[in-house]
Amino acid sequence: MLASPAVLALLLAVPGAQPTYNGRARQTDVAPPRIDAHLMIDGTLDDSVWKRAAMLTGFSQYRPVDGSPALDSTEVLVWYSADAMYFGIRAFEPHGDVVRATLADRDNIDADDNVQILLDTYADHRRAFMFAVNPLGIQEDGVRSEGQDAGAAGGGSGTTGRFDGVIDLNPDFVWESRGHVTPWGYEVEVRIPFRSLRFQNADPQTWGLQIVREVQHSGYEDTWTPTVRANASFLIQSGRLVGLTGMHRGLVMDLIPEATTKVDGDSVGSRYGYAAHPAIGGTMFWGLTNGLGLSATAHPDFSQVEADVAQVTLNQRFALFYPEKRPFFLEGLEQYDTPNRLIYTRDIVQPDAGAKLTGKIGQTSIAYLGAVDQQDSTGGNNATYNILRVRRDLGVSSTLGLVYTDRIDGGDYNRMGGFDARVLWHKFWFSQVQVVGSRTRDASGSHSGALWDVTFGDRTGRAYGNHFELLGVSPDFVAASGFVNRTGYVQAKMYNRYTVYGAPGAFVEQVSAFLIVQPLWNYADFGRLGGTFEGGYSGSLSATLRGGWNLSAAINDNAQRFDTSSYPGYAVVSANDTSTFVLPHGLYQLVNENFSITSPNRSVTWTATIGYGAAVLFAEAAEGRELSAQADVAWRPTPSLRLDAGWITDRLTRLRDGSRFALTNIPRLKAEYQLTRSIFFRYVGQYVAQHQTALADPRTGEPLIQRDPTTGEFLPLTELTSNVFRNDVLLSYKPIPGTVLFVGYGTSLSEPNAFAFSRGLQRVTDGVFVKVSYLFRL
């Protein structure tokens, strides 16, 4: 018979030698002992030093229902030496053999049981280093931030039902962890060197501390200090590590030389040829102070070892967002965050050299990035970028920020600058404002623009939350170093959220209802108090069921007007003659619905989403019907093998006659086999099949044509077809961040008919990629 967690803890403790801090009893100021010892991290807590560590107990449930005691007991031990912080984790699991643990690549443990250590090393409640481990000690790390993209309506962080900030998993730190599954749960050892952190220049110091445990069999999330939803800040509810003294980072100097070789194949006329591109480059990081670091790079490798996940591009009016994946830009990326994505490093395509200064001095965060981009294929100028982001802490959790960017390309330039402020008040309210101006000189001349954004109030209540925001972007606003994919509009965002909680273990544990109103005006019409241009209403319900099931459903009612500038030179072929294209005034009561279901994290996890209803066919300024569906399945047949499959389909038909306007199908398969913690093999196959028919007049069905502005000739608006099959394989050896060996091959193939494969599949591009880099820590 197994010992209970309480009995086991009693057996492992030494009376009078181990101070205990119970989170539910509000014993949240932890004075960890400093012990001058160096511990070999092997995943077992049997060394005598752990009997002298401070013990954290008394966890509470946070999600889906906050405020109740955690069902699964957790103990975290903590102590520190002169050069590192040590954590020992005992996660008890009384529900039998249900601990979920896989041998995964870094940052790929969200489907496993895991424990997250959040260290707010500046104790400013705005940003915390996150170190997460699964039961085998596999690592996930990043930065948890507040004040950017967070909203009381529940969708700010991009995860349904979450309104407590965002987690950026892009940063990778050097630290140690080992763990193993036990008969009573699992235990893990963690060592975090101070040189992998940034913190204050003070002695003694106080750090914010929160421990989060995710339990997959129940779908619950527990925290050490009681954390409630009725608060606009998650990190402000953390505990504290107090009395930290005598911590030494030493010299923090990382050098990462790298060598790459790419052999790219491409069609040149009727011939297919290959070209080799060997390169030597490198990156340097220097910790100037405990909180400030300088990075520099020359001829870095910015190739991606995995292609971007494809998105539906047909019937899209604006550019689609793709996340940053390139190593040099990822370090400290969270410090460049601004409302409305005014900094977007993927605008820097392939720099010859770059430098970054990031960190914090006192209450001021500083992030600077400078880069010189390579010439494009036309042999133009080397574009130069300067990007600066500064934020000042105000009060408990408020901030004042400045942003400045410029892009200089020969005689052309774009400069943008402005400020933003976020004020937390009355515990669960915040307000935010941003005002930015741009000045641009290009082939069309010089012009100026403005962006302004005011969140009048955002209430993060437990049962009720709301958000009221007004965003305006003038027609001539340009953010050449950011991602602002639409201009010339003003939009109001009014959200209301109502949440009802069930008892822990009830069949329905949480239900949230969202009522959203989002009218949008043309920028000039808003100033004249004119009518709206588009927008509408939506309502949705989301539910969390026992065991981690999630259901959601939504209904939307929108309207759409059309701008003549979007249809220049359009005409209709009518009875072998050309007639004027009559633009519809607008479309109204465009009602559509969607439904989604997500299973709990198990060996097989799946998500399915389906939507149907009215849609706008923007290329024809017509009303249509859209049927969209997406299914994703993740299968973990063994601790080392991961299979992820998904299919996106989107079908648009014309309301006028039911004919097909566009069809997209995107199947994707990713297979990963983790040989060891450091070595894995990956295959990614993705087929993007898109077809759009020739454009037709929405009134008569007659063909549409468009006048060429250069020649004056009318050209048909013909059908668009793209069928591309992309395959990527990669062998990766990555023992620690910075030391890597990548060997990969990728190829793109095209064919005239979708999914015909052997009947006409032609190679478009392919290439072999090899990268070697090594981290020297001086």
mmCIF file of C-alpha atoms in Angstrom, residues 366-573:
data_model
loop_
_atom_site.group_PDB
_atom_site.id
_atom_site.type_symbol
_atom_site.label_atom_id
_atom_site.label_comp_id
_atom_site.label_asym_id
_atom_site.label_seq_id
_atom_site.Cartn_x
_atom_site.Cartn_y
_atom_site.Cartn_z
ATOM 1 C CA ILE A 366 15.233 49.402 -22.802
ATOM 2 C CA ALA A 367 15.228 47.524 -26.117
ATOM 3 C CA TYR A 368 17.172 48.740 -29.158
ATOM 4 C CA LEU A 369 17.683 46.906 -32.452
ATOM 5 C CA GLY A 370 19.783 48.055 -35.382
ATOM 6 C CA ALA A 371 20.278 46.108 -38.603
ATOM 7 C CA VAL A 372 21.558 46.485 -42.154
ATOM 8 C CA ASP A 373 19.575 44.355 -44.580
ATOM 9 C CA GLN A 374 21.033 42.723 -47.663
ATOM 10 C CA GLN A 375 20.296 44.134 -51.088
ATOM 11 C CA ASP A 376 17.258 42.674 -52.758
ATOM 12 C CA SER A 377 17.352 40.832 -56.076
ATOM 13 C CA THR A 378 17.007 44.109 -58.023
ATOM 14 C CA GLY A 379 20.357 45.328 -56.700
ATOM 15 C CA GLY A 380 18.888 48.231 -54.768
ATOM 16 C CA ASN A 381 20.121 49.772 -51.562
ATOM 17 C CA ASN A 382 20.909 48.125 -48.240
ATOM 18 C CA ALA A 383 17.938 49.072 -46.065
ATOM 19 C CA THR A 384 18.936 50.237 -42.573
ATOM 20 C CA TYR A 385 16.708 49.719 -39.535
ATOM 21 C CA ASN A 386 16.734 51.422 -36.142
ATOM 22 C CA ILE A 387 14.152 50.289 -33.597
ATOM 23 C CA LEU A 388 13.814 51.571 -30.029
ATOM 24 C CA ARG A 389 11.342 50.559 -27.322
ATOM 25 C CA VAL A 390 11.459 52.094 -23.832
ATOM 26 C CA ARG A 391 9.050 51.430 -20.960
ATOM 27 C CA ARG A 392 8.940 53.005 -17.520
ATOM 28 C CA ASP A 393 7.248 51.352 -14.552
ATOM 29 C CA LEU A 394 4.710 53.517 -12.762
ATOM 30 C CA GLY A 395 3.213 52.541 -9.427
ATOM 31 C CA VAL A 396 2.325 48.947 -8.701
ATOM 32 C CA SER A 397 1.593 47.679 -12.211
ATOM 33 C CA SER A 398 1.227 50.657 -14.549
ATOM 34 C CA THR A 399 3.589 51.620 -17.382
ATOM 35 C CA LEU A 400 4.534 54.475 -19.687
ATOM 36 C CA GLY A 401 6.156 53.499 -22.981
ATOM 37 C CA LEU A 402 7.874 55.108 -25.960
ATOM 38 C CA VAL A 403 8.473 53.602 -29.401
ATOM 39 C CA TYR A 404 10.573 54.838 -32.316
ATOM 40 C CA THR A 405 11.445 53.086 -35.569
ATOM 41 C CA ASP A 406 13.040 54.150 -38.816
ATOM 42 C CA ARG A 407 13.770 52.385 -42.070
ATOM 43 C CA ILE A 408 16.068 54.100 -44.547
ATOM 44 C CA ASP A 409 16.367 52.753 -48.089
ATOM 45 C CA GLY A 410 18.454 55.086 -50.256
ATOM 46 C CA GLY A 411 16.528 58.350 -50.460
ATOM 47 C CA ASP A 412 13.340 56.785 -49.150
ATOM 48 C CA TYR A 413 12.514 56.454 -45.479
ATOM 49 C CA ASN A 414 9.819 55.683 -42.963
ATOM 50 C CA ARG A 415 9.978 57.081 -39.434
ATOM 51 C CA MET A 416 7.449 56.334 -36.731
ATOM 52 C CA GLY A 417 7.297 57.421 -33.108
ATOM 53 C CA GLY A 418 4.861 57.719 -30.265
ATOM 54 C CA PHE A 419 3.930 56.816 -26.701
ATOM 55 C CA ASP A 420 1.615 54.456 -24.848
ATOM 56 C CA ALA A 421 0.469 54.227 -21.229
ATOM 57 C CA ARG A 422 -1.280 51.521 -19.240
ATOM 58 C CA VAL A 423 -2.830 52.282 -15.864
ATOM 59 C CA LEU A 424 -4.069 49.616 -13.469
ATOM 60 C CA TRP A 425 -6.725 50.880 -11.079
ATOM 61 C CA HIS A 426 -9.170 49.441 -8.562
ATOM 62 C CA LYS A 427 -7.489 46.020 -8.722
ATOM 63 C CA PHE A 428 -9.447 44.604 -11.678
ATOM 64 C CA TRP A 429 -9.652 47.637 -13.988
ATOM 65 C CA PHE A 430 -7.108 48.998 -16.418
ATOM 66 C CA SER A 431 -7.078 51.734 -19.049
ATOM 67 C CA GLN A 432 -4.640 52.158 -21.907
ATOM 68 C CA VAL A 433 -3.788 54.763 -24.534
ATOM 69 C CA GLN A 434 -1.425 54.832 -27.517
ATOM 70 C CA VAL A 435 -0.694 57.725 -29.881
ATOM 71 C CA VAL A 436 1.753 57.282 -32.759
ATOM 72 C CA GLY A 437 2.717 59.310 -35.827
ATOM 73 C CA SER A 438 4.583 58.327 -38.991
ATOM 74 C CA ARG A 439 6.460 60.230 -41.682
ATOM 75 C CA THR A 440 7.200 58.541 -45.001
ATOM 76 C CA ARG A 441 9.009 59.479 -48.193
ATOM 77 C CA ASP A 442 8.708 57.122 -51.154
ATOM 78 C CA ALA A 443 8.059 57.164 -54.880
ATOM 79 C CA SER A 444 4.695 58.896 -54.333
ATOM 80 C CA GLY A 445 6.222 61.749 -52.321
ATOM 81 C CA SER A 446 6.142 62.628 -48.619
ATOM 82 C CA HIS A 447 3.158 61.950 -46.407
ATOM 83 C CA SER A 448 2.293 61.684 -42.718
ATOM 84 C CA GLY A 449 -0.125 59.553 -40.779
ATOM 85 C CA ALA A 450 -1.310 58.745 -37.290
ATOM 86 C CA LEU A 451 -2.476 55.783 -35.205
ATOM 87 C CA TRP A 452 -4.353 56.235 -31.956
ATOM 88 C CA ASP A 453 -5.839 53.668 -29.617
ATOM 89 C CA VAL A 454 -7.748 54.294 -26.397
ATOM 90 C CA THR A 455 -8.968 51.570 -24.039
ATOM 91 C CA PHE A 456 -11.349 53.538 -21.867
ATOM 92 C CA GLY A 457 -11.821 50.663 -19.468
ATOM 93 C CA ASP A 458 -11.169 46.955 -19.154
ATOM 94 C CA ARG A 459 -12.744 45.121 -16.237
ATOM 95 C CA THR A 460 -11.397 41.693 -15.300
ATOM 96 C CA GLY A 461 -14.032 40.415 -12.926
ATOM 97 C CA ARG A 462 -14.560 36.808 -11.910
ATOM 98 C CA ALA A 463 -18.134 36.592 -13.160
ATOM 99 C CA TYR A 464 -18.303 39.705 -15.341
ATOM 100 C CA GLY A 465 -15.732 41.426 -17.525
ATOM 101 C CA ASN A 466 -15.944 44.150 -20.134
ATOM 102 C CA HIS A 467 -13.736 46.051 -22.520
ATOM 103 C CA PHE A 468 -14.332 49.295 -24.424
ATOM 104 C CA GLU A 469 -11.725 50.426 -26.937
ATOM 105 C CA LEU A 470 -11.527 52.860 -29.862
ATOM 106 C CA LEU A 471 -8.778 52.385 -32.482
ATOM 107 C CA GLY A 472 -8.062 54.711 -35.402
ATOM 108 C CA VAL A 473 -5.480 54.431 -38.209
ATOM 109 C CA SER A 474 -5.276 57.232 -40.772
ATOM 110 C CA PRO A 475 -4.961 56.379 -44.500
ATOM 111 C CA ASP A 476 -1.330 57.573 -44.772
ATOM 112 C CA PHE A 477 -0.014 55.854 -41.655
ATOM 113 C CA VAL A 478 2.921 53.539 -42.447
ATOM 114 C CA ALA A 479 4.806 51.255 -40.049
ATOM 115 C CA ALA A 480 7.571 49.846 -42.267
ATOM 116 C CA SER A 481 9.156 48.145 -39.234
ATOM 117 C CA GLY A 482 5.851 46.892 -37.853
ATOM 118 C CA PHE A 483 2.780 44.894 -38.813
ATOM 119 C CA VAL A 484 -0.175 47.198 -39.415
ATOM 120 C CA ASN A 485 -1.954 45.500 -42.292
ATOM 121 C CA ARG A 486 -4.878 47.901 -42.621
ATOM 122 C CA THR A 487 -5.184 51.685 -42.608
ATOM 123 C CA GLY A 488 -7.885 54.292 -43.119
ATOM 124 C CA TYR A 489 -10.392 53.167 -40.518
ATOM 125 C CA VAL A 490 -11.718 53.687 -36.995
ATOM 126 C CA GLN A 491 -13.020 50.690 -35.049
ATOM 127 C CA ALA A 492 -14.838 50.442 -31.745
ATOM 128 C CA LYS A 493 -14.448 47.255 -29.713
ATOM 129 C CA MET A 494 -17.060 46.631 -27.037
ATOM 130 C CA TYR A 495 -16.862 43.281 -25.245
ATOM 131 C CA ASN A 496 -18.890 41.846 -22.398
ATOM 132 C CA ARG A 497 -18.139 38.530 -20.702
ATOM 133 C CA TYR A 498 -20.348 36.618 -18.267
ATOM 134 C CA THR A 499 -18.971 33.522 -16.532
ATOM 135 C CA VAL A 500 -20.703 30.924 -14.377
ATOM 136 C CA TYR A 501 -18.666 28.384 -12.409
ATOM 137 C CA GLY A 502 -19.615 24.903 -11.371
ATOM 138 C CA ALA A 503 -18.249 23.002 -8.415
ATOM 139 C CA PRO A 504 -14.867 21.259 -8.887
ATOM 140 C CA GLY A 505 -15.539 17.885 -10.439
ATOM 141 C CA ALA A 506 -18.989 18.849 -11.719
ATOM 142 C CA PHE A 507 -19.855 17.825 -15.267
ATOM 143 C CA VAL A 508 -19.895 21.487 -16.353
ATOM 144 C CA GLU A 509 -17.139 23.349 -14.546
ATOM 145 C CA GLN A 510 -17.248 26.703 -16.328
ATOM 146 C CA VAL A 511 -19.457 28.458 -18.888
ATOM 147 C CA SER A 512 -18.623 31.871 -20.358
ATOM 148 C CA ALA A 513 -20.848 33.976 -22.587
ATOM 149 C CA PHE A 514 -19.381 36.743 -24.755
ATOM 150 C CA LEU A 515 -21.343 39.606 -26.310
ATOM 151 C CA ILE A 516 -19.255 41.646 -28.743
ATOM 152 C CA VAL A 517 -20.005 44.749 -30.824
ATOM 153 C CA GLN A 518 -17.347 45.900 -33.330
ATOM 154 C CA PRO A 519 -18.498 48.679 -35.692
ATOM 155 C CA LEU A 520 -15.922 50.035 -38.176
ATOM 156 C CA TRP A 521 -15.942 53.396 -39.964
ATOM 157 C CA ASN A 522 -13.927 54.842 -42.815
ATOM 158 C CA TYR A 523 -11.459 57.209 -41.189
ATOM 159 C CA ALA A 524 -12.947 60.317 -42.834
ATOM 160 C CA ASP A 525 -16.537 59.233 -42.167
ATOM 161 C CA PHE A 526 -15.873 58.855 -38.449
ATOM 162 C CA GLY A 527 -14.811 62.493 -38.172
ATOM 163 C CA ARG A 528 -17.982 63.555 -39.991
ATOM 164 C CA LEU A 529 -20.146 61.269 -37.826
ATOM 165 C CA GLY A 530 -20.955 59.200 -40.905
ATOM 166 C CA GLY A 531 -22.319 55.677 -41.041
ATOM 167 C CA THR A 532 -20.305 52.562 -40.393
ATOM 168 C CA PHE A 533 -18.381 50.887 -43.212
ATOM 169 C CA GLU A 534 -18.448 47.338 -41.849
ATOM 170 C CA GLY A 535 -18.638 45.392 -38.591
ATOM 171 C CA GLY A 536 -21.442 43.995 -36.524
ATOM 172 C CA TYR A 537 -22.370 41.835 -33.572
ATOM 173 C CA SER A 538 -21.382 38.451 -32.264
ATOM 174 C CA GLY A 539 -22.308 36.222 -29.391
ATOM 175 C CA SER A 540 -20.583 33.096 -28.212
ATOM 176 C CA LEU A 541 -20.618 30.464 -25.502
ATOM 177 C CA SER A 542 -17.643 28.435 -24.276
ATOM 178 C CA ALA A 543 -17.769 25.630 -21.735
ATOM 179 C CA THR A 544 -15.192 23.597 -19.858
ATOM 180 C CA LEU A 545 -16.402 20.114 -18.969
ATOM 181 C CA ARG A 546 -15.113 17.595 -16.461
ATOM 182 C CA GLY A 547 -11.866 15.995 -17.544
ATOM 183 C CA GLY A 548 -10.682 18.900 -19.709
ATOM 184 C CA TRP A 549 -13.193 18.882 -22.585
ATOM 185 C CA ASN A 550 -13.855 22.293 -24.149
ATOM 186 C CA LEU A 551 -16.853 23.307 -26.274
ATOM 187 C CA SER A 552 -17.548 26.636 -27.958
ATOM 188 C CA ALA A 553 -20.176 28.030 -30.319
ATOM 189 C CA ALA A 554 -20.617 31.472 -31.862
ATOM 190 C CA ILE A 555 -23.011 33.388 -34.096
ATOM 191 C CA ASN A 556 -22.053 36.550 -35.985
ATOM 192 C CA ASP A 557 -24.154 39.195 -37.731
ATOM 193 C CA ASN A 558 -22.053 41.547 -39.877
ATOM 194 C CA ALA A 559 -22.402 44.175 -42.575
ATOM 195 C CA GLN A 560 -20.029 45.173 -45.385
ATOM 196 C CA ARG A 561 -19.812 48.240 -47.598
ATOM 197 C CA PHE A 562 -17.388 48.651 -50.511
ATOM 198 C CA ASP A 563 -14.821 51.273 -51.473
ATOM 199 C CA THR A 564 -14.443 52.184 -55.150
ATOM 200 C CA SER A 565 -10.663 52.529 -54.739
ATOM 201 C CA SER A 566 -10.473 48.763 -54.204
ATOM 202 C CA TYR A 567 -11.864 48.091 -57.717
ATOM 203 C CA PRO A 568 -9.855 50.346 -60.067
ATOM 204 C CA GLY A 569 -10.571 49.889 -63.761
ATOM 205 C CA TYR A 570 -13.217 47.189 -63.289
ATOM 206 C CA ALA A 571 -15.603 46.654 -66.184
ATOM 207 C CA VAL A 572 -18.084 44.040 -67.395
ATOM 208 C CA VAL A 573 -18.020 42.156 -70.686
#
